[in-house]
Short mmCIF file of C-alpha atoms and ligand atoms in Angstrom, two decimals:
data_model
loop_
_atom_site.label_atom_id
_atom_site.label_comp_id
_atom_site.label_asym_id
_atom_site.label_seq_id
_atom_site.Cartn_x
_atom_site.Cartn_y
_atom_site.Cartn_z
CA MET A 1 145.46 180.90 102.49
CA PHE A 2 145.47 177.22 101.50
CA THR A 3 141.98 177.67 99.82
CA HIS A 4 143.97 180.01 97.45
CA ILE A 5 146.27 177.84 97.06
CA LYS A 6 144.16 174.92 96.12
CA SER A 7 142.32 176.95 93.27
CA VAL A 8 145.25 178.11 91.64
CA HIS A 9 146.66 174.22 91.37
CA LYS A 10 143.31 173.61 90.60
CA ALA A 11 143.03 175.91 87.83
CA HIS A 12 146.27 175.06 86.21
CA ARG A 13 146.06 171.12 86.68
CA THR A 14 143.31 171.67 84.88
CA VAL A 15 144.58 172.77 81.91
CA SER A 16 147.51 170.10 82.29
CA ILE A 17 144.82 167.14 82.51
CA VAL A 18 142.72 169.11 79.13
CA SER A 19 145.95 169.25 77.32
CA ALA A 20 146.57 165.64 78.12
CA ARG A 21 149.51 163.64 75.76
CA TYR A 22 148.50 160.58 74.50
CA SER A 23 152.17 158.95 72.74
CA SER A 24 155.60 158.30 74.05
CA ALA A 25 155.47 161.78 74.94
CA VAL A 26 153.20 160.99 78.36
CA ALA A 27 155.88 160.61 81.26
CA ILE A 28 153.85 159.11 84.59
CA LEU A 29 155.23 158.66 87.81
CA GLY A 30 154.49 156.24 89.89
CA ILE A 31 154.77 155.86 93.86
CA GLU A 32 153.94 152.41 95.36
CA THR A 33 154.86 152.69 99.45
CA SER A 34 151.87 149.74 99.96
CA CYS A 35 153.90 147.46 101.62
CA ASP A 36 157.27 146.38 102.56
CA ASP A 37 159.30 147.77 98.89
CA THR A 38 159.94 152.07 97.90
CA GLY A 39 159.24 151.45 94.19
CA CYS A 40 158.72 154.29 92.29
CA ALA A 41 159.58 154.98 88.64
CA VAL A 42 158.55 157.00 85.29
CA VAL A 43 156.96 154.51 82.88
CA ASN A 44 155.64 157.07 79.21
CA GLY A 45 152.81 156.87 76.86
CA ASN A 46 154.43 153.84 75.11
CA GLY A 47 155.35 151.40 77.63
CA ARG A 48 158.66 152.28 78.34
CA ILE A 49 160.12 152.33 81.53
CA LEU A 50 162.35 155.83 81.92
CA GLY A 51 163.45 155.81 85.50
CA GLU A 52 162.96 152.81 87.97
CA SER A 53 164.32 152.78 92.04
CA LEU A 54 162.78 150.23 93.82
CA TYR A 55 164.32 150.48 97.10
CA SER A 56 163.29 146.17 99.04
CA GLN A 57 162.93 145.55 102.54
CA ASN A 58 162.67 141.63 101.86
CA ASN A 59 166.96 141.35 103.66
CA VAL A 60 165.32 143.59 106.63
CA HIS A 61 161.65 141.88 107.50
CA ILE A 62 163.38 138.17 107.08
CA ARG A 63 164.59 138.08 110.75
CA TYR A 64 160.80 138.78 111.45
CA GLY A 65 159.74 135.86 109.78
CA GLY A 66 156.81 138.31 108.70
CA VAL A 67 156.53 142.22 107.46
CA ASN A 68 156.91 144.16 111.12
CA PRO A 69 154.16 147.67 109.94
CA LEU A 70 156.80 150.27 112.39
CA ILE A 71 159.66 148.85 111.16
CA ALA A 72 158.71 149.37 107.18
CA TYR A 73 156.94 152.61 107.50
CA GLU A 74 160.12 154.17 109.32
CA LEU A 75 162.13 152.88 105.60
CA HIS A 76 159.34 154.41 103.51
CA ARG A 77 160.14 157.95 105.53
CA ASN A 78 163.85 157.01 105.01
CA ASN A 79 163.56 155.91 101.45
CA ILE A 80 160.98 157.84 99.32
CA GLU A 81 162.09 161.04 98.84
CA LEU A 82 165.83 159.23 97.67
CA SER A 83 163.49 156.64 95.31
CA VAL A 84 161.15 159.52 93.63
CA ASN A 85 164.40 161.23 93.40
CA GLU A 86 166.43 158.98 91.38
CA ALA A 87 163.44 157.30 89.31
CA ILE A 88 163.33 160.88 87.53
CA GLU A 89 167.46 161.78 87.66
CA LEU A 90 167.22 158.28 85.67
CA SER A 91 164.77 159.49 83.53
CA ASN A 92 166.26 162.64 82.59
CA PHE A 93 162.47 164.12 83.38
CA LYS A 94 162.30 167.06 85.10
CA ILE A 95 159.27 166.72 87.80
CA SER A 96 158.10 169.89 85.80
CA ASP A 97 157.45 167.82 83.02
CA LEU A 98 155.57 165.01 84.51
CA ASP A 99 152.15 164.29 82.45
CA ALA A 100 150.55 163.02 86.05
CA ILE A 101 151.36 161.58 89.70
CA ALA A 102 150.37 158.17 90.02
CA VAL A 103 149.90 156.68 93.59
CA THR A 104 149.81 153.65 94.92
CA THR A 105 146.32 154.01 97.56
CA LYS A 106 144.60 151.19 98.66
CA PRO A 107 144.64 147.75 100.06
CA GLY A 108 147.91 147.48 102.21
CA MET A 109 149.33 148.92 105.58
CA LEU A 110 147.51 152.05 106.09
CA ILE A 111 150.59 154.26 107.65
CA ASN A 112 153.26 152.91 104.96
CA LEU A 113 150.56 153.76 102.19
CA GLN A 114 150.36 157.03 103.36
CA VAL A 115 153.63 157.89 103.29
CA GLY A 116 153.43 157.17 99.62
CA VAL A 117 150.29 159.20 99.00
CA LYS A 118 151.41 162.18 101.43
CA TYR A 119 154.91 162.43 99.41
CA ALA A 120 152.85 161.78 95.84
CA LYS A 121 150.54 164.90 97.76
CA TYR A 122 153.00 167.12 97.96
CA LEU A 123 154.93 167.08 94.78
CA ALA A 124 151.56 167.54 92.78
CA ARG A 125 151.29 170.69 94.94
CA LYS A 126 155.06 172.15 94.89
CA PHE A 127 154.81 171.79 91.13
CA HIS A 128 150.83 171.88 89.31
CA LYS A 129 150.43 167.97 88.14
CA PRO A 130 147.80 166.19 88.52
CA LEU A 131 146.82 162.37 90.36
CA ILE A 132 146.43 159.30 90.25
CA PRO A 133 145.09 156.92 92.75
CA ILE A 134 145.76 153.25 92.23
CA HIS A 135 144.62 150.08 93.63
CA HIS A 136 147.57 147.91 94.34
CA MET A 137 145.92 145.29 92.51
CA GLU A 138 144.33 146.46 89.61
CA ALA A 139 148.43 147.43 89.33
CA HIS A 140 149.65 143.64 89.95
CA ALA A 141 146.31 142.38 87.04
CA LEU A 142 147.36 144.78 84.19
CA ILE A 143 151.32 145.05 84.09
CA ALA A 144 151.35 142.54 82.29
CA ARG A 145 149.65 144.64 79.02
CA MET A 146 153.06 146.93 79.34
CA TYR A 147 154.82 143.94 77.74
CA GLN A 148 152.00 141.92 75.70
CA THR A 149 149.00 143.36 73.71
CA ILE A 150 146.72 142.01 75.56
CA THR A 151 142.81 142.97 74.86
CA CYS A 152 139.81 143.23 77.26
CA PRO A 153 138.40 140.89 78.79
CA PHE A 154 140.49 138.55 79.69
CA VAL A 155 140.91 135.89 83.29
CA VAL A 156 143.09 137.69 86.18
CA LEU A 157 145.07 135.30 88.43
CA LEU A 158 146.70 137.33 91.46
CA ILE A 159 148.76 135.37 94.20
CA SER A 160 150.81 137.43 96.43
CA GLY A 161 151.69 137.46 99.59
CA GLY A 162 148.78 139.18 100.71
CA HIS A 163 146.24 138.15 98.12
CA CYS A 164 145.18 134.95 96.53
CA LEU A 165 142.30 136.77 94.16
CA LEU A 166 140.40 135.27 90.52
CA ALA A 167 139.12 138.33 88.53
CA LEU A 168 138.07 139.27 84.75
CA VAL A 169 139.45 142.59 83.81
CA LYS A 170 136.36 143.32 81.11
CA ASP A 171 138.28 146.96 81.44
CA ILE A 172 141.32 149.16 82.97
CA ASP A 173 138.68 150.38 85.08
CA ASN A 174 136.04 147.68 85.41
CA PHE A 175 136.98 144.25 87.30
CA PHE A 176 134.67 141.15 88.28
CA LEU A 177 135.61 139.79 91.72
CA LEU A 178 135.34 135.93 90.73
CA GLY A 179 137.10 134.32 93.28
CA GLU A 180 139.01 135.66 96.81
CA GLY A 181 140.89 134.13 99.82
CA LEU A 182 139.13 132.66 102.58
CA ASP A 183 142.02 132.99 105.46
CA ASN A 184 146.15 132.83 103.97
CA ALA A 185 147.85 134.20 101.22
CA PRO A 186 149.44 131.80 99.36
CA GLY A 187 153.31 134.00 99.25
CA GLU A 188 152.28 134.06 103.45
CA ILE A 189 152.05 130.59 104.24
CA MET A 190 154.92 129.89 102.06
CA ASP A 191 156.77 132.68 103.95
CA LYS A 192 155.73 131.43 107.33
CA VAL A 193 156.39 127.64 106.12
CA ALA A 194 160.16 128.86 105.49
CA ARG A 195 160.28 131.00 108.31
CA ARG A 196 159.26 127.29 110.23
CA LEU A 197 161.67 124.83 108.13
CA LYS A 198 164.83 127.81 108.91
CA LEU A 199 165.54 127.44 105.50
CA LYS A 200 167.53 130.72 105.76
CA ASN A 201 170.05 128.94 107.96
CA ILE A 202 171.19 127.69 104.53
CA ALA A 203 173.66 129.82 103.15
CA GLU A 204 172.23 129.60 99.74
CA PHE A 205 168.21 130.94 100.44
CA SER A 206 169.17 133.15 103.72
CA LEU A 207 168.46 136.42 101.31
CA MET A 208 165.74 134.67 99.81
CA PRO A 209 161.92 135.64 100.20
CA GLY A 210 160.47 132.80 101.66
CA GLY A 211 158.57 131.35 98.22
CA LYS A 212 161.76 131.29 96.36
CA ALA A 213 163.54 129.76 99.12
CA ILE A 214 160.82 126.98 98.71
CA GLU A 215 161.36 127.14 95.09
CA THR A 216 164.76 126.90 95.02
CA ALA A 217 164.95 124.40 97.56
CA ALA A 218 162.30 122.12 95.98
CA ARG A 219 164.62 121.69 92.97
CA LYS A 220 166.86 119.57 95.25
CA ALA A 221 163.39 117.25 96.34
CA SER A 222 164.24 113.80 94.90
CA ASN A 223 161.26 111.62 96.78
CA PRO A 224 158.46 113.85 97.50
CA GLU A 225 155.58 111.66 96.99
CA GLN A 226 156.44 110.36 100.75
CA PHE A 227 154.40 113.43 101.76
CA LYS A 228 151.08 114.03 100.85
CA PHE A 229 148.86 117.35 101.71
CA PRO A 230 144.62 117.06 101.27
CA LEU A 231 143.24 119.69 98.77
CA PRO A 232 141.39 122.59 99.87
CA LEU A 233 138.29 123.37 99.29
CA THR A 234 137.33 120.32 97.20
CA LYS A 235 133.83 120.27 98.30
CA TYR A 236 132.73 123.50 97.41
CA ARG A 237 132.01 124.25 93.75
CA ASP A 238 133.58 128.16 93.72
CA CYS A 239 136.33 130.29 93.05
CA ASN A 240 137.77 130.58 96.04
CA PHE A 241 141.31 129.72 98.36
CA SER A 242 141.85 128.69 101.89
CA PHE A 243 146.06 127.87 103.25
CA SER A 244 145.37 128.27 106.63
CA GLY A 245 144.45 123.92 106.70
CA LEU A 246 147.64 123.38 103.70
CA LYS A 247 149.95 125.49 106.62
CA ASP A 248 148.92 123.96 109.48
CA SER A 249 149.03 119.90 107.99
CA VAL A 250 152.90 121.00 106.87
CA PHE A 251 153.42 122.16 110.40
CA ARG A 252 151.75 119.26 111.68
CA THR A 253 154.30 116.80 109.58
CA LEU A 254 157.30 118.61 110.20
CA LEU A 255 156.92 118.38 114.38
CA ARG A 256 156.61 114.36 113.34
CA LYS A 257 159.95 115.11 111.65
CA GLU A 258 161.56 116.59 113.85
CA THR A 259 160.60 114.33 116.69
CA ASP A 260 161.37 111.43 115.15
CA HIS A 261 164.90 112.38 113.95
CA GLY A 262 165.12 114.24 117.21
CA ILE A 263 165.83 117.45 115.65
CA VAL A 264 166.86 120.36 118.07
CA GLY A 265 167.96 124.10 117.76
CA ASP A 266 168.43 125.25 114.36
CA ALA A 267 169.04 121.47 112.59
CA ILE A 268 166.90 120.61 109.91
CA ILE A 269 164.92 118.43 108.84
CA PRO A 270 167.02 115.73 106.33
CA GLU A 271 163.81 115.89 104.22
CA VAL A 272 163.48 119.55 103.76
CA TYR A 273 163.74 119.45 99.54
CA ASP A 274 160.97 117.01 99.75
CA LEU A 275 159.00 118.16 102.13
CA CYS A 276 159.58 121.40 99.98
CA ALA A 277 158.62 120.17 96.99
CA ALA A 278 155.16 118.28 97.96
CA PHE A 279 154.35 121.64 100.07
CA GLN A 280 154.73 123.88 96.47
CA LEU A 281 152.86 120.71 94.50
CA ALA A 282 149.85 121.01 97.00
CA ILE A 283 149.79 124.79 96.34
CA ALA A 284 149.97 124.50 92.69
CA GLU A 285 147.39 121.84 92.06
CA HIS A 286 144.96 123.90 94.49
CA ILE A 287 145.49 126.95 92.72
CA VAL A 288 144.85 125.24 89.25
CA HIS A 289 141.47 123.63 90.54
CA ARG A 290 140.24 126.64 91.45
CA THR A 291 141.82 128.11 88.15
CA GLU A 292 139.80 125.48 86.14
CA ARG A 293 136.08 126.67 87.70
CA ALA A 294 136.87 129.84 87.06
CA LEU A 295 137.39 129.43 83.16
CA ILE A 296 134.67 127.00 82.77
CA PHE A 297 132.71 130.25 84.50
CA CYS A 298 133.98 132.67 82.12
CA GLU A 299 133.30 131.04 79.04
CA GLU A 300 129.25 129.35 79.64
CA ARG A 301 128.54 133.16 80.62
CA ASN A 302 130.48 134.27 77.20
CA LEU A 303 132.72 136.08 79.66
CA VAL A 304 135.68 135.99 77.79
CA SER A 305 136.08 136.56 73.39
CA ARG A 306 135.70 132.40 72.51
CA ARG A 307 138.66 133.30 69.53
CA ASP A 308 140.99 135.00 72.20
CA LYS A 309 141.10 134.13 75.77
CA THR A 310 143.69 134.75 77.85
CA ILE A 311 144.29 134.69 81.87
CA ILE A 312 147.16 136.74 83.27
CA VAL A 313 149.50 135.74 86.78
CA SER A 314 150.68 138.07 88.38
CA GLY A 315 152.15 139.41 92.14
CA GLY A 316 154.81 137.95 94.02
CA VAL A 317 154.10 133.81 94.14
CA ALA A 318 153.17 134.62 90.35
CA CYS A 319 157.56 134.29 90.07
CA ASN A 320 157.35 130.58 91.06
CA ASP A 321 157.53 128.27 87.71
CA ILE A 322 155.99 125.30 88.88
CA ILE A 323 152.92 127.16 90.23
CA PHE A 324 153.00 129.31 86.68
CA GLN A 325 153.47 125.80 84.57
CA ALA A 326 150.69 124.67 86.56
CA ILE A 327 148.60 127.16 84.83
CA GLN A 328 149.84 127.41 81.70
CA LEU A 329 148.95 123.24 81.41
CA ILE A 330 145.47 124.28 82.39
CA GLY A 331 145.61 127.19 80.14
CA LYS A 332 146.49 125.00 77.21
CA LYS A 333 143.68 122.03 78.51
CA LYS A 334 141.30 124.60 78.10
CA GLY A 335 141.92 127.10 75.20
CA TYR A 336 143.28 129.67 77.55
CA ASN A 337 146.68 132.56 76.36
CA VAL A 338 148.98 132.62 79.81
CA TYR A 339 150.98 134.65 80.23
CA ARG A 340 152.98 136.78 83.30
CA PRO A 341 154.89 140.19 83.93
CA PRO A 342 158.29 139.76 84.15
CA SER A 343 160.27 138.13 87.73
CA ARG A 344 160.82 141.25 89.21
CA LEU A 345 157.54 142.86 87.75
CA CYS A 346 155.09 140.93 89.44
CA THR A 347 156.52 141.74 92.60
CA ASP A 348 155.52 145.29 94.12
CA ASN A 349 157.49 147.84 92.10
CA GLY A 350 156.55 150.92 91.28
CA VAL A 351 156.61 150.34 87.80
CA MET A 352 153.37 148.81 87.33
CA VAL A 353 152.01 152.01 89.49
CA ALA A 354 153.25 154.20 86.79
CA TRP A 355 152.51 152.33 84.02
CA ASN A 356 147.96 151.81 85.22
CA GLY A 357 148.67 156.06 85.79
CA VAL A 358 149.30 155.84 82.30
CA GLU A 359 146.16 153.69 80.98
CA LYS A 360 144.30 155.65 82.95
CA PHE A 361 145.70 158.66 82.06
CA ARG A 362 144.91 157.45 78.55
CA LYS A 363 140.88 157.03 79.11
CA LYS A 364 141.08 160.05 81.07
CA PHE A 365 140.06 158.23 84.05
CA ASP A 366 140.31 158.71 87.72
CA ILE A 367 142.55 161.91 87.42
CA SER A 368 142.16 164.17 90.37
CA LEU A 369 143.35 167.37 91.60
CA ASP A 370 144.16 166.03 94.97
CA ILE A 371 143.73 163.07 96.64
CA ASP A 372 141.80 163.14 100.49
CA LEU A 373 143.78 160.86 103.23
CA SER A 374 140.52 159.30 104.17
CA SER A 375 140.51 157.63 100.94
CA VAL A 376 143.80 155.74 101.42
CA THR A 377 142.43 152.53 103.24
CA PRO A 378 143.98 148.75 104.43
CA VAL A 379 140.97 146.97 102.97
CA ALA A 380 139.70 147.19 99.41
CA PRO A 381 137.74 144.92 97.56
CA LEU A 382 138.98 144.16 93.37
CA GLY A 383 135.80 145.38 91.18
CA LYS A 384 132.12 143.73 91.37
CA SER A 385 131.69 140.68 93.24
CA LEU A 386 130.76 137.98 90.85
CA ILE A 387 131.60 135.32 93.66
CA ASN A 388 127.72 134.04 94.81
CA GLU A 389 126.67 133.48 90.83
CA VAL A 390 129.84 131.17 90.43
CA LYS A 391 128.54 129.46 93.25
CA ALA A 392 125.37 129.15 92.06
CA ALA A 393 127.09 127.97 88.31
CA GLN A 394 127.88 124.71 91.03
CA ILE A 395 130.83 123.90 88.04
CA PRO A 396 132.08 120.26 88.67
CA VAL A 397 135.67 120.67 87.90
CA ARG A 398 137.75 117.03 88.40
CA VAL A 399 140.92 117.26 90.47
CA THR A 400 144.16 118.08 87.60
CA ARG A 401 146.71 116.01 89.81
CA LEU A 402 149.92 117.32 88.09
CA LYS A 403 152.49 114.86 89.34
CA LYS A 404 150.95 112.89 86.36
CA TYR A 405 152.16 115.59 84.09
CA ASN A 406 155.65 115.41 85.82
CA PHE A 407 155.50 118.38 87.56
O1 LIG B 1 153.14 140.23 95.41
P1 LIG B 1 154.68 141.38 97.08
O2 LIG B 1 155.71 141.76 96.36
O3 LIG B 1 154.28 141.48 97.98
C1 LIG B 1 152.44 141.23 98.38
O4 LIG B 1 151.87 142.08 97.59
O5 LIG B 1 152.55 140.76 98.50
O6 LIG B 1 154.55 139.28 97.11
C2 LIG B 1 155.35 139.01 97.73
C3 LIG B 1 155.57 137.59 98.13
C4 LIG B 1 156.18 136.91 99.15
O7 LIG B 1 155.00 136.29 100.01
C5 LIG B 1 156.77 135.87 98.43
O8 LIG B 1 157.43 134.67 99.10
C6 LIG B 1 156.08 135.69 97.67
O9 LIG B 1 155.65 137.13 96.50
N1 LIG B 1 157.45 134.61 96.61
C7 LIG B 1 157.04 134.20 96.05
C8 LIG B 1 158.37 133.62 94.96
N2 LIG B 1 159.15 135.14 94.94
C9 LIG B 1 158.28 135.73 95.78
N3 LIG B 1 156.16 132.63 96.33
C10 LIG B 1 156.68 131.89 95.31
N4 LIG B 1 157.78 131.11 94.74
C11 LIG B 1 158.37 132.25 93.99
N5 LIG B 1 159.88 132.38 93.19
ZN1 LIG B 2 151.54 142.89 96.00
#
């Protein structure tokens, strides 16, 4: 019985792939469940968002100081159908009108990825639609192309709660990894420091993701220079990142200040804003230092066009204006245009998955009749690694001290 249904679907779906449309008439549903947001969207071939729905779990997980995978799983299961139906209804399309269903298959929390993939498989079977598997980080990298004309190759910096990656994008399906995080991701340490600082006890920050709370608190700083944090990995001439030493250093400083002030319970140190600003600047300096080397490497190897050099910054931490402005500074110095997607599309969402689906659909790339659940995986490298080549190049880069530029 199962084999029979599969072959009927297969025949039908093959027809719809071959007769693919390549214009605004194309409509792709995107489904994202890799972490704590159930995001769905319908996007057309011109990059217009026809319908969108996002069930964010931030307010639930904020109590735990990080994403609780089992709670996230339950919420994805509760919300997936609602979210798909909302996106579809808003689009004025029917599922039967869609060209394909794109769904995040990697990397991410396995049980959460599976919720999205199983639902996408169910819809694909029911409505005879092809499926397009999506790499979550590739989707973050490519979404800016929905808004700007950005031609490949370009450099991408992906900074989020789970990742810190520098890559060269030669084509939408051809990535080369230049640098990666060796320990904690920048969003992760911002979330941890925000929690340890007890920022959620201040009403203004209580419902913000940790990184946003740190950024907002840092705007109120008056004397951040009182805190100094060491720049990580300066001895290593590569483009990798390390944030755990910085996190530990902030924790030690905080403990010292709490002891000095006799802070107990829910109270907060008086220098909280200055500490946030100094911490944020240290993150920005480290990211800028590694990114500058990646830009030089790409230029020296002729991996980017001489006339049209672009860097895209994406992922949740790309919402941070100070970090983005720091990348703009280094981009200007090296002759690169710097772009980021609109804030709500820097963080996880269904639109980026649908858009990546549109780009793959246009190229007739990765369109599947089915997705094997065994291909859904929590860890997935981003393209081919050039990290050893970057190391071998031993490119010296002087640290850019952002304070000098009034950050
Ligand atoms: O990309 P994303 O939505 O999820 C992952 O794939 O990780 O990123 C979430 C991360 C969280 O750590 C959150 O604190 C951080 O992005 N974030 C920010 C800002 N807004 C969100 N970090 C720094 N500054 C912000 N304004
Ligand atoms: Zn993400």
